[in-house]
mmCIF file of C-alpha atoms in Angstrom:
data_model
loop_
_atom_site.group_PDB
_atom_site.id
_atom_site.type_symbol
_atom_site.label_atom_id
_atom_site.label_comp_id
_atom_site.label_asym_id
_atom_site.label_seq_id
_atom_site.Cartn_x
_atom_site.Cartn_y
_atom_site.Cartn_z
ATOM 1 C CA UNK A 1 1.904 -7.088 -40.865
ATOM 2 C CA UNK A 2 1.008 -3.545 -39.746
ATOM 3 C CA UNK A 3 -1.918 -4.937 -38.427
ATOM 4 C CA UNK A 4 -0.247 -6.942 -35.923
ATOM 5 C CA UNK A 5 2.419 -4.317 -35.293
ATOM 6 C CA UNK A 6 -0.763 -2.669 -34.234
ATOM 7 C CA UNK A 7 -2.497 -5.144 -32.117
ATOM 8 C CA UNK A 8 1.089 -6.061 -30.426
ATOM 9 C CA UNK A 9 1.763 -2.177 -29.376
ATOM 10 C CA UNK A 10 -2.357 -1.650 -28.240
ATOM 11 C CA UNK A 11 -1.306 -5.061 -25.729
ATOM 12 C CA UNK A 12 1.953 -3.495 -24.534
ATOM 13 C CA UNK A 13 0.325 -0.087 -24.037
ATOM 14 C CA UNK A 14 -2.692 -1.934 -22.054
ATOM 15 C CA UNK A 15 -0.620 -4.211 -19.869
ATOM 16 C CA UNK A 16 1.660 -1.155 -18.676
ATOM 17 C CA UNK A 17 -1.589 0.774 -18.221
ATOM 18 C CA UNK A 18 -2.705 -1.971 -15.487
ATOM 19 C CA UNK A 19 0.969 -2.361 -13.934
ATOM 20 C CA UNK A 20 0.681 -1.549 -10.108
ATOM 21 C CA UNK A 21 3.136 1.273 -9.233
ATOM 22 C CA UNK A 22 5.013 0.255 -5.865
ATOM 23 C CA UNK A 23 8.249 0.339 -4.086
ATOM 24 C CA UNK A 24 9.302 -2.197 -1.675
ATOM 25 C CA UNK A 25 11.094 -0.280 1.423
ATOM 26 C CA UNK A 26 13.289 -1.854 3.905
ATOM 27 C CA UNK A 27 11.404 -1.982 7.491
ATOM 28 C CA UNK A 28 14.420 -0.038 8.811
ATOM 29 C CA UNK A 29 13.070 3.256 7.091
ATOM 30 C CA UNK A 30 9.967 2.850 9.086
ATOM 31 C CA UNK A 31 11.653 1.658 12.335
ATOM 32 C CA UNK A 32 13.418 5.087 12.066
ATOM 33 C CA UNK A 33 10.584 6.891 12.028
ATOM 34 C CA UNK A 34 8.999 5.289 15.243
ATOM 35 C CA UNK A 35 12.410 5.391 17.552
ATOM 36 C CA UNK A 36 10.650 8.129 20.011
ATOM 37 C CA UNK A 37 7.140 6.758 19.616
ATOM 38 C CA UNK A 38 7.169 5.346 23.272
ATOM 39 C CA UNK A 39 3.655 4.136 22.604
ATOM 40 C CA UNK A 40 4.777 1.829 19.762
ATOM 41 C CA UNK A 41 8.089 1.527 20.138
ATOM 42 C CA UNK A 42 8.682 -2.417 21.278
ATOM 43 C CA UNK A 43 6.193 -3.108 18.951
ATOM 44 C CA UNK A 44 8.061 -1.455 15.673
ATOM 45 C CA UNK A 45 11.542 -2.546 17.173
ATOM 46 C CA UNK A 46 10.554 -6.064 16.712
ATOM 47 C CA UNK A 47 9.693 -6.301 13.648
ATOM 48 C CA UNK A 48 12.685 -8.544 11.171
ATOM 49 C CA UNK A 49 13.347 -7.711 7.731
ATOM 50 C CA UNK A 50 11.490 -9.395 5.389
ATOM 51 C CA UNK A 51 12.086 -9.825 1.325
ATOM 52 C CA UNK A 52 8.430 -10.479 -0.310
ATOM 53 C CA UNK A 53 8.618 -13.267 -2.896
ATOM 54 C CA UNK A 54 6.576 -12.833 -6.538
ATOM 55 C CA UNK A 55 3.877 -14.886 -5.201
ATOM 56 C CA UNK A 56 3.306 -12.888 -1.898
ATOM 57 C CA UNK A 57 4.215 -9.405 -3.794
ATOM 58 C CA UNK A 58 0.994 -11.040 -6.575
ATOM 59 C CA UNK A 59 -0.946 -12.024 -2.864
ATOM 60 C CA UNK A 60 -0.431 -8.341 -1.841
ATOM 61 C CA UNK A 61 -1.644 -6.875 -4.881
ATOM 62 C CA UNK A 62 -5.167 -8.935 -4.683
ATOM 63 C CA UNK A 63 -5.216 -8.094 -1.027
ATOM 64 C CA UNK A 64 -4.743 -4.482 -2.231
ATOM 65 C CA UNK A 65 -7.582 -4.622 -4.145
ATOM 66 C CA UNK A 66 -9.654 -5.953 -1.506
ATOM 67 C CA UNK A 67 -8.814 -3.685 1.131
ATOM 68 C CA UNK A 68 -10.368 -0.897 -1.526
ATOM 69 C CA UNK A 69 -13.588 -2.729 -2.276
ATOM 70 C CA UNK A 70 -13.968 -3.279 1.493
ATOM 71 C CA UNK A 71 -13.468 0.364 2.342
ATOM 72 C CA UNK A 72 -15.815 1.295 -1.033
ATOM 73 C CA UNK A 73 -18.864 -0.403 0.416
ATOM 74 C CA UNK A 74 -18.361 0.632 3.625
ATOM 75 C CA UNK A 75 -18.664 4.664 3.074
ATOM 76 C CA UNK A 76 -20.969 5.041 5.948
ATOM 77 C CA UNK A 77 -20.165 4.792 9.867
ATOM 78 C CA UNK A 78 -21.659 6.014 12.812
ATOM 79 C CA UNK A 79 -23.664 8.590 10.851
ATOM 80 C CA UNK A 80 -20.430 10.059 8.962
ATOM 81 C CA UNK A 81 -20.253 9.474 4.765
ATOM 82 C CA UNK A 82 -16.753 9.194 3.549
ATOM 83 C CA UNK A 83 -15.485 9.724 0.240
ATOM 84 C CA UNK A 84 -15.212 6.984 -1.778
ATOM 85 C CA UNK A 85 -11.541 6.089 -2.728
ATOM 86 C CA UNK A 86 -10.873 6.558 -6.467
ATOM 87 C CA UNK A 87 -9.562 3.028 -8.179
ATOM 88 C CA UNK A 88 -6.844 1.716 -6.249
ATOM 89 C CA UNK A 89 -4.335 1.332 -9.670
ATOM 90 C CA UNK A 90 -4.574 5.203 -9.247
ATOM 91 C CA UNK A 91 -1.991 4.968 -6.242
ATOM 92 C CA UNK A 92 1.256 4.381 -6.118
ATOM 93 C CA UNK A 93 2.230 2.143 -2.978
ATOM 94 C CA UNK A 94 5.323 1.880 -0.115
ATOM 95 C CA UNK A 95 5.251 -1.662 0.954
ATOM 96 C CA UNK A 96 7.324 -2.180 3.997
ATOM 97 C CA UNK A 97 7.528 -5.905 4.609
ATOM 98 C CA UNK A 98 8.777 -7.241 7.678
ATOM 99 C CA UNK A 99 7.916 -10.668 10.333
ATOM 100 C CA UNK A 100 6.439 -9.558 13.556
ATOM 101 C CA UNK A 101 6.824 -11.660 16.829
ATOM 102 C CA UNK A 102 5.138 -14.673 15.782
ATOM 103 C CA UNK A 103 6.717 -14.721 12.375
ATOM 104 C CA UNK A 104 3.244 -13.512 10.492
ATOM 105 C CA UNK A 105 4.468 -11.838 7.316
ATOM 106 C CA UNK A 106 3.250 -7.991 7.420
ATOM 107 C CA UNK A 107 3.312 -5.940 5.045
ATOM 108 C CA UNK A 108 3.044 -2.128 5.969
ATOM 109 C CA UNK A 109 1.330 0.149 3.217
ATOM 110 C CA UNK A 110 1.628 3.781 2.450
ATOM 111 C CA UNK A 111 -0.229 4.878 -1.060
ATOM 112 C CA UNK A 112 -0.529 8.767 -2.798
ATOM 113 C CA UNK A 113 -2.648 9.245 -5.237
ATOM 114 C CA UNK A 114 -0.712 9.371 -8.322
ATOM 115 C CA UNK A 115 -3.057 8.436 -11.343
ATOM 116 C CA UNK A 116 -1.192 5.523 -11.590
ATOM 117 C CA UNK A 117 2.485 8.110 -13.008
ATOM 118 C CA UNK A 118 4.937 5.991 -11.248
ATOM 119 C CA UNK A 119 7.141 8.506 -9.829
ATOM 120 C CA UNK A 120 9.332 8.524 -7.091
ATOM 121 C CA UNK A 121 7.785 8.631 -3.653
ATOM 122 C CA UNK A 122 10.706 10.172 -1.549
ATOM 123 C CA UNK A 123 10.805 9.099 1.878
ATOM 124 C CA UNK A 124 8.225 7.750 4.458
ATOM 125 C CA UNK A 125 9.733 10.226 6.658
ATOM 126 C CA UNK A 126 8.447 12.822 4.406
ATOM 127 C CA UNK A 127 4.676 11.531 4.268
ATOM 128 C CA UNK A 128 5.013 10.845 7.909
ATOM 129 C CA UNK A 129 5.552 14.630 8.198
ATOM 130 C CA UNK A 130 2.776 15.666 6.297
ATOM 131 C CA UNK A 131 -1.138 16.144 8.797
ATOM 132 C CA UNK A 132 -3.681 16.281 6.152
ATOM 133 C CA UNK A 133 -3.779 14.989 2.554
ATOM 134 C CA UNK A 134 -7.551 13.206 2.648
ATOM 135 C CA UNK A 135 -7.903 10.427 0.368
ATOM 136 C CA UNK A 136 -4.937 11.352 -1.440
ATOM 137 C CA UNK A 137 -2.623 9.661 1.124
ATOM 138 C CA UNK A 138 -3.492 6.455 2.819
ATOM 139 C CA UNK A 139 -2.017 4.080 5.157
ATOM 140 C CA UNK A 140 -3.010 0.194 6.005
ATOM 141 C CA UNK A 141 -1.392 -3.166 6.704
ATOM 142 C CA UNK A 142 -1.751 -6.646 5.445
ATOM 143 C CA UNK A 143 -1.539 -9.817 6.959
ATOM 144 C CA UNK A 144 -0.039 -12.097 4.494
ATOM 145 C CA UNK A 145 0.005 -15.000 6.607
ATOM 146 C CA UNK A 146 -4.124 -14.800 7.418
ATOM 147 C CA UNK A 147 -4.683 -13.051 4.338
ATOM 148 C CA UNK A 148 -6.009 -10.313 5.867
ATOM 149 C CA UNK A 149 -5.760 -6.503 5.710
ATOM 150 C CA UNK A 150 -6.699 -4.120 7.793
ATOM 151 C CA UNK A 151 -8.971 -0.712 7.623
ATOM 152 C CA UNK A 152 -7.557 1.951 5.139
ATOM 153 C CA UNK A 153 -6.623 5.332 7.034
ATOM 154 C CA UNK A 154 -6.626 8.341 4.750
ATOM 155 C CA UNK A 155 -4.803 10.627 5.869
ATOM 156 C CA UNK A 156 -6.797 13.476 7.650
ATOM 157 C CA UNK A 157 -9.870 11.646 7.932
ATOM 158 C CA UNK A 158 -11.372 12.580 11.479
#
């Protein structure tokens, strides 16, 4: 009996290990942030709330992934060598969903390095705010509709 006491708490202790740490944010907060962005600003004012079902939230996890293996084997470019990104289960994630114009489901990202703690992430405003933070802070989008995600920015990268 101990044995499978054991086996069942080694399972638990495993599957919580792997758990992805995220927050789903309301497109509002990010809206917010772009209101005097007069570069960007039809763009971020058309974007519609959008509530992520399990499958898409599962979707954006595997596109997740993917967006770190592309990154990871793409290290060099035009002569500069980036730093590898650690594992992306290491991150914690904002995921700001939302429809754009032609009602493609986006999903804005915002990850800090974490070691995979959970905590609370505070605000985007307050990661917005911040001009450095390397590989520890990273932005990118996903296009749920085509599947696709786009280039990881860490923050302060050149």
């Amino acid at each position: 009996m101990k044995k499978y006491i054991l086996i069942i708490l080694l399972a638990l202790f495993y599957n919580c290990k792997n758990k992805l740490c995220y927050e789903e944010r309301s497109i509002n907060e990010m809206k917010e942030l772009f209101l005097k962005d007069n570069l960007n600003y039809g763009f971020y004012q058309s974007l519609i709330e959008y509530k992520l079902s399990n499958e898409e939230l599962e979707m954006s996890i595997k596109l997740i992934k993917k967006a770190f293996r592309e990154y990871n084997n793409n290290l060099k470019i035009k002569g500069y060598k980036r730093e590898a990104l650690p594992n992306f289960k290491k991150y914690s994630y904002i995921l700001s969903s939302c429809l754009d114009e032609k009602r493609n489901k986006l999903v804005f990202i915002n990850g800090y390095l974490t070691n995979g703690s959970c905590p609370d992430l505070g605000s985007l405003k307050e990661w917005y705010e911040v001009f450095d933070g390397g590989n520890s802070m990273i932005q990118f989008r996903m296009n749920l509709s085509e599947k696709s995600v786009s280039y990881i920015m860490p923050n302060g990268e050149a």
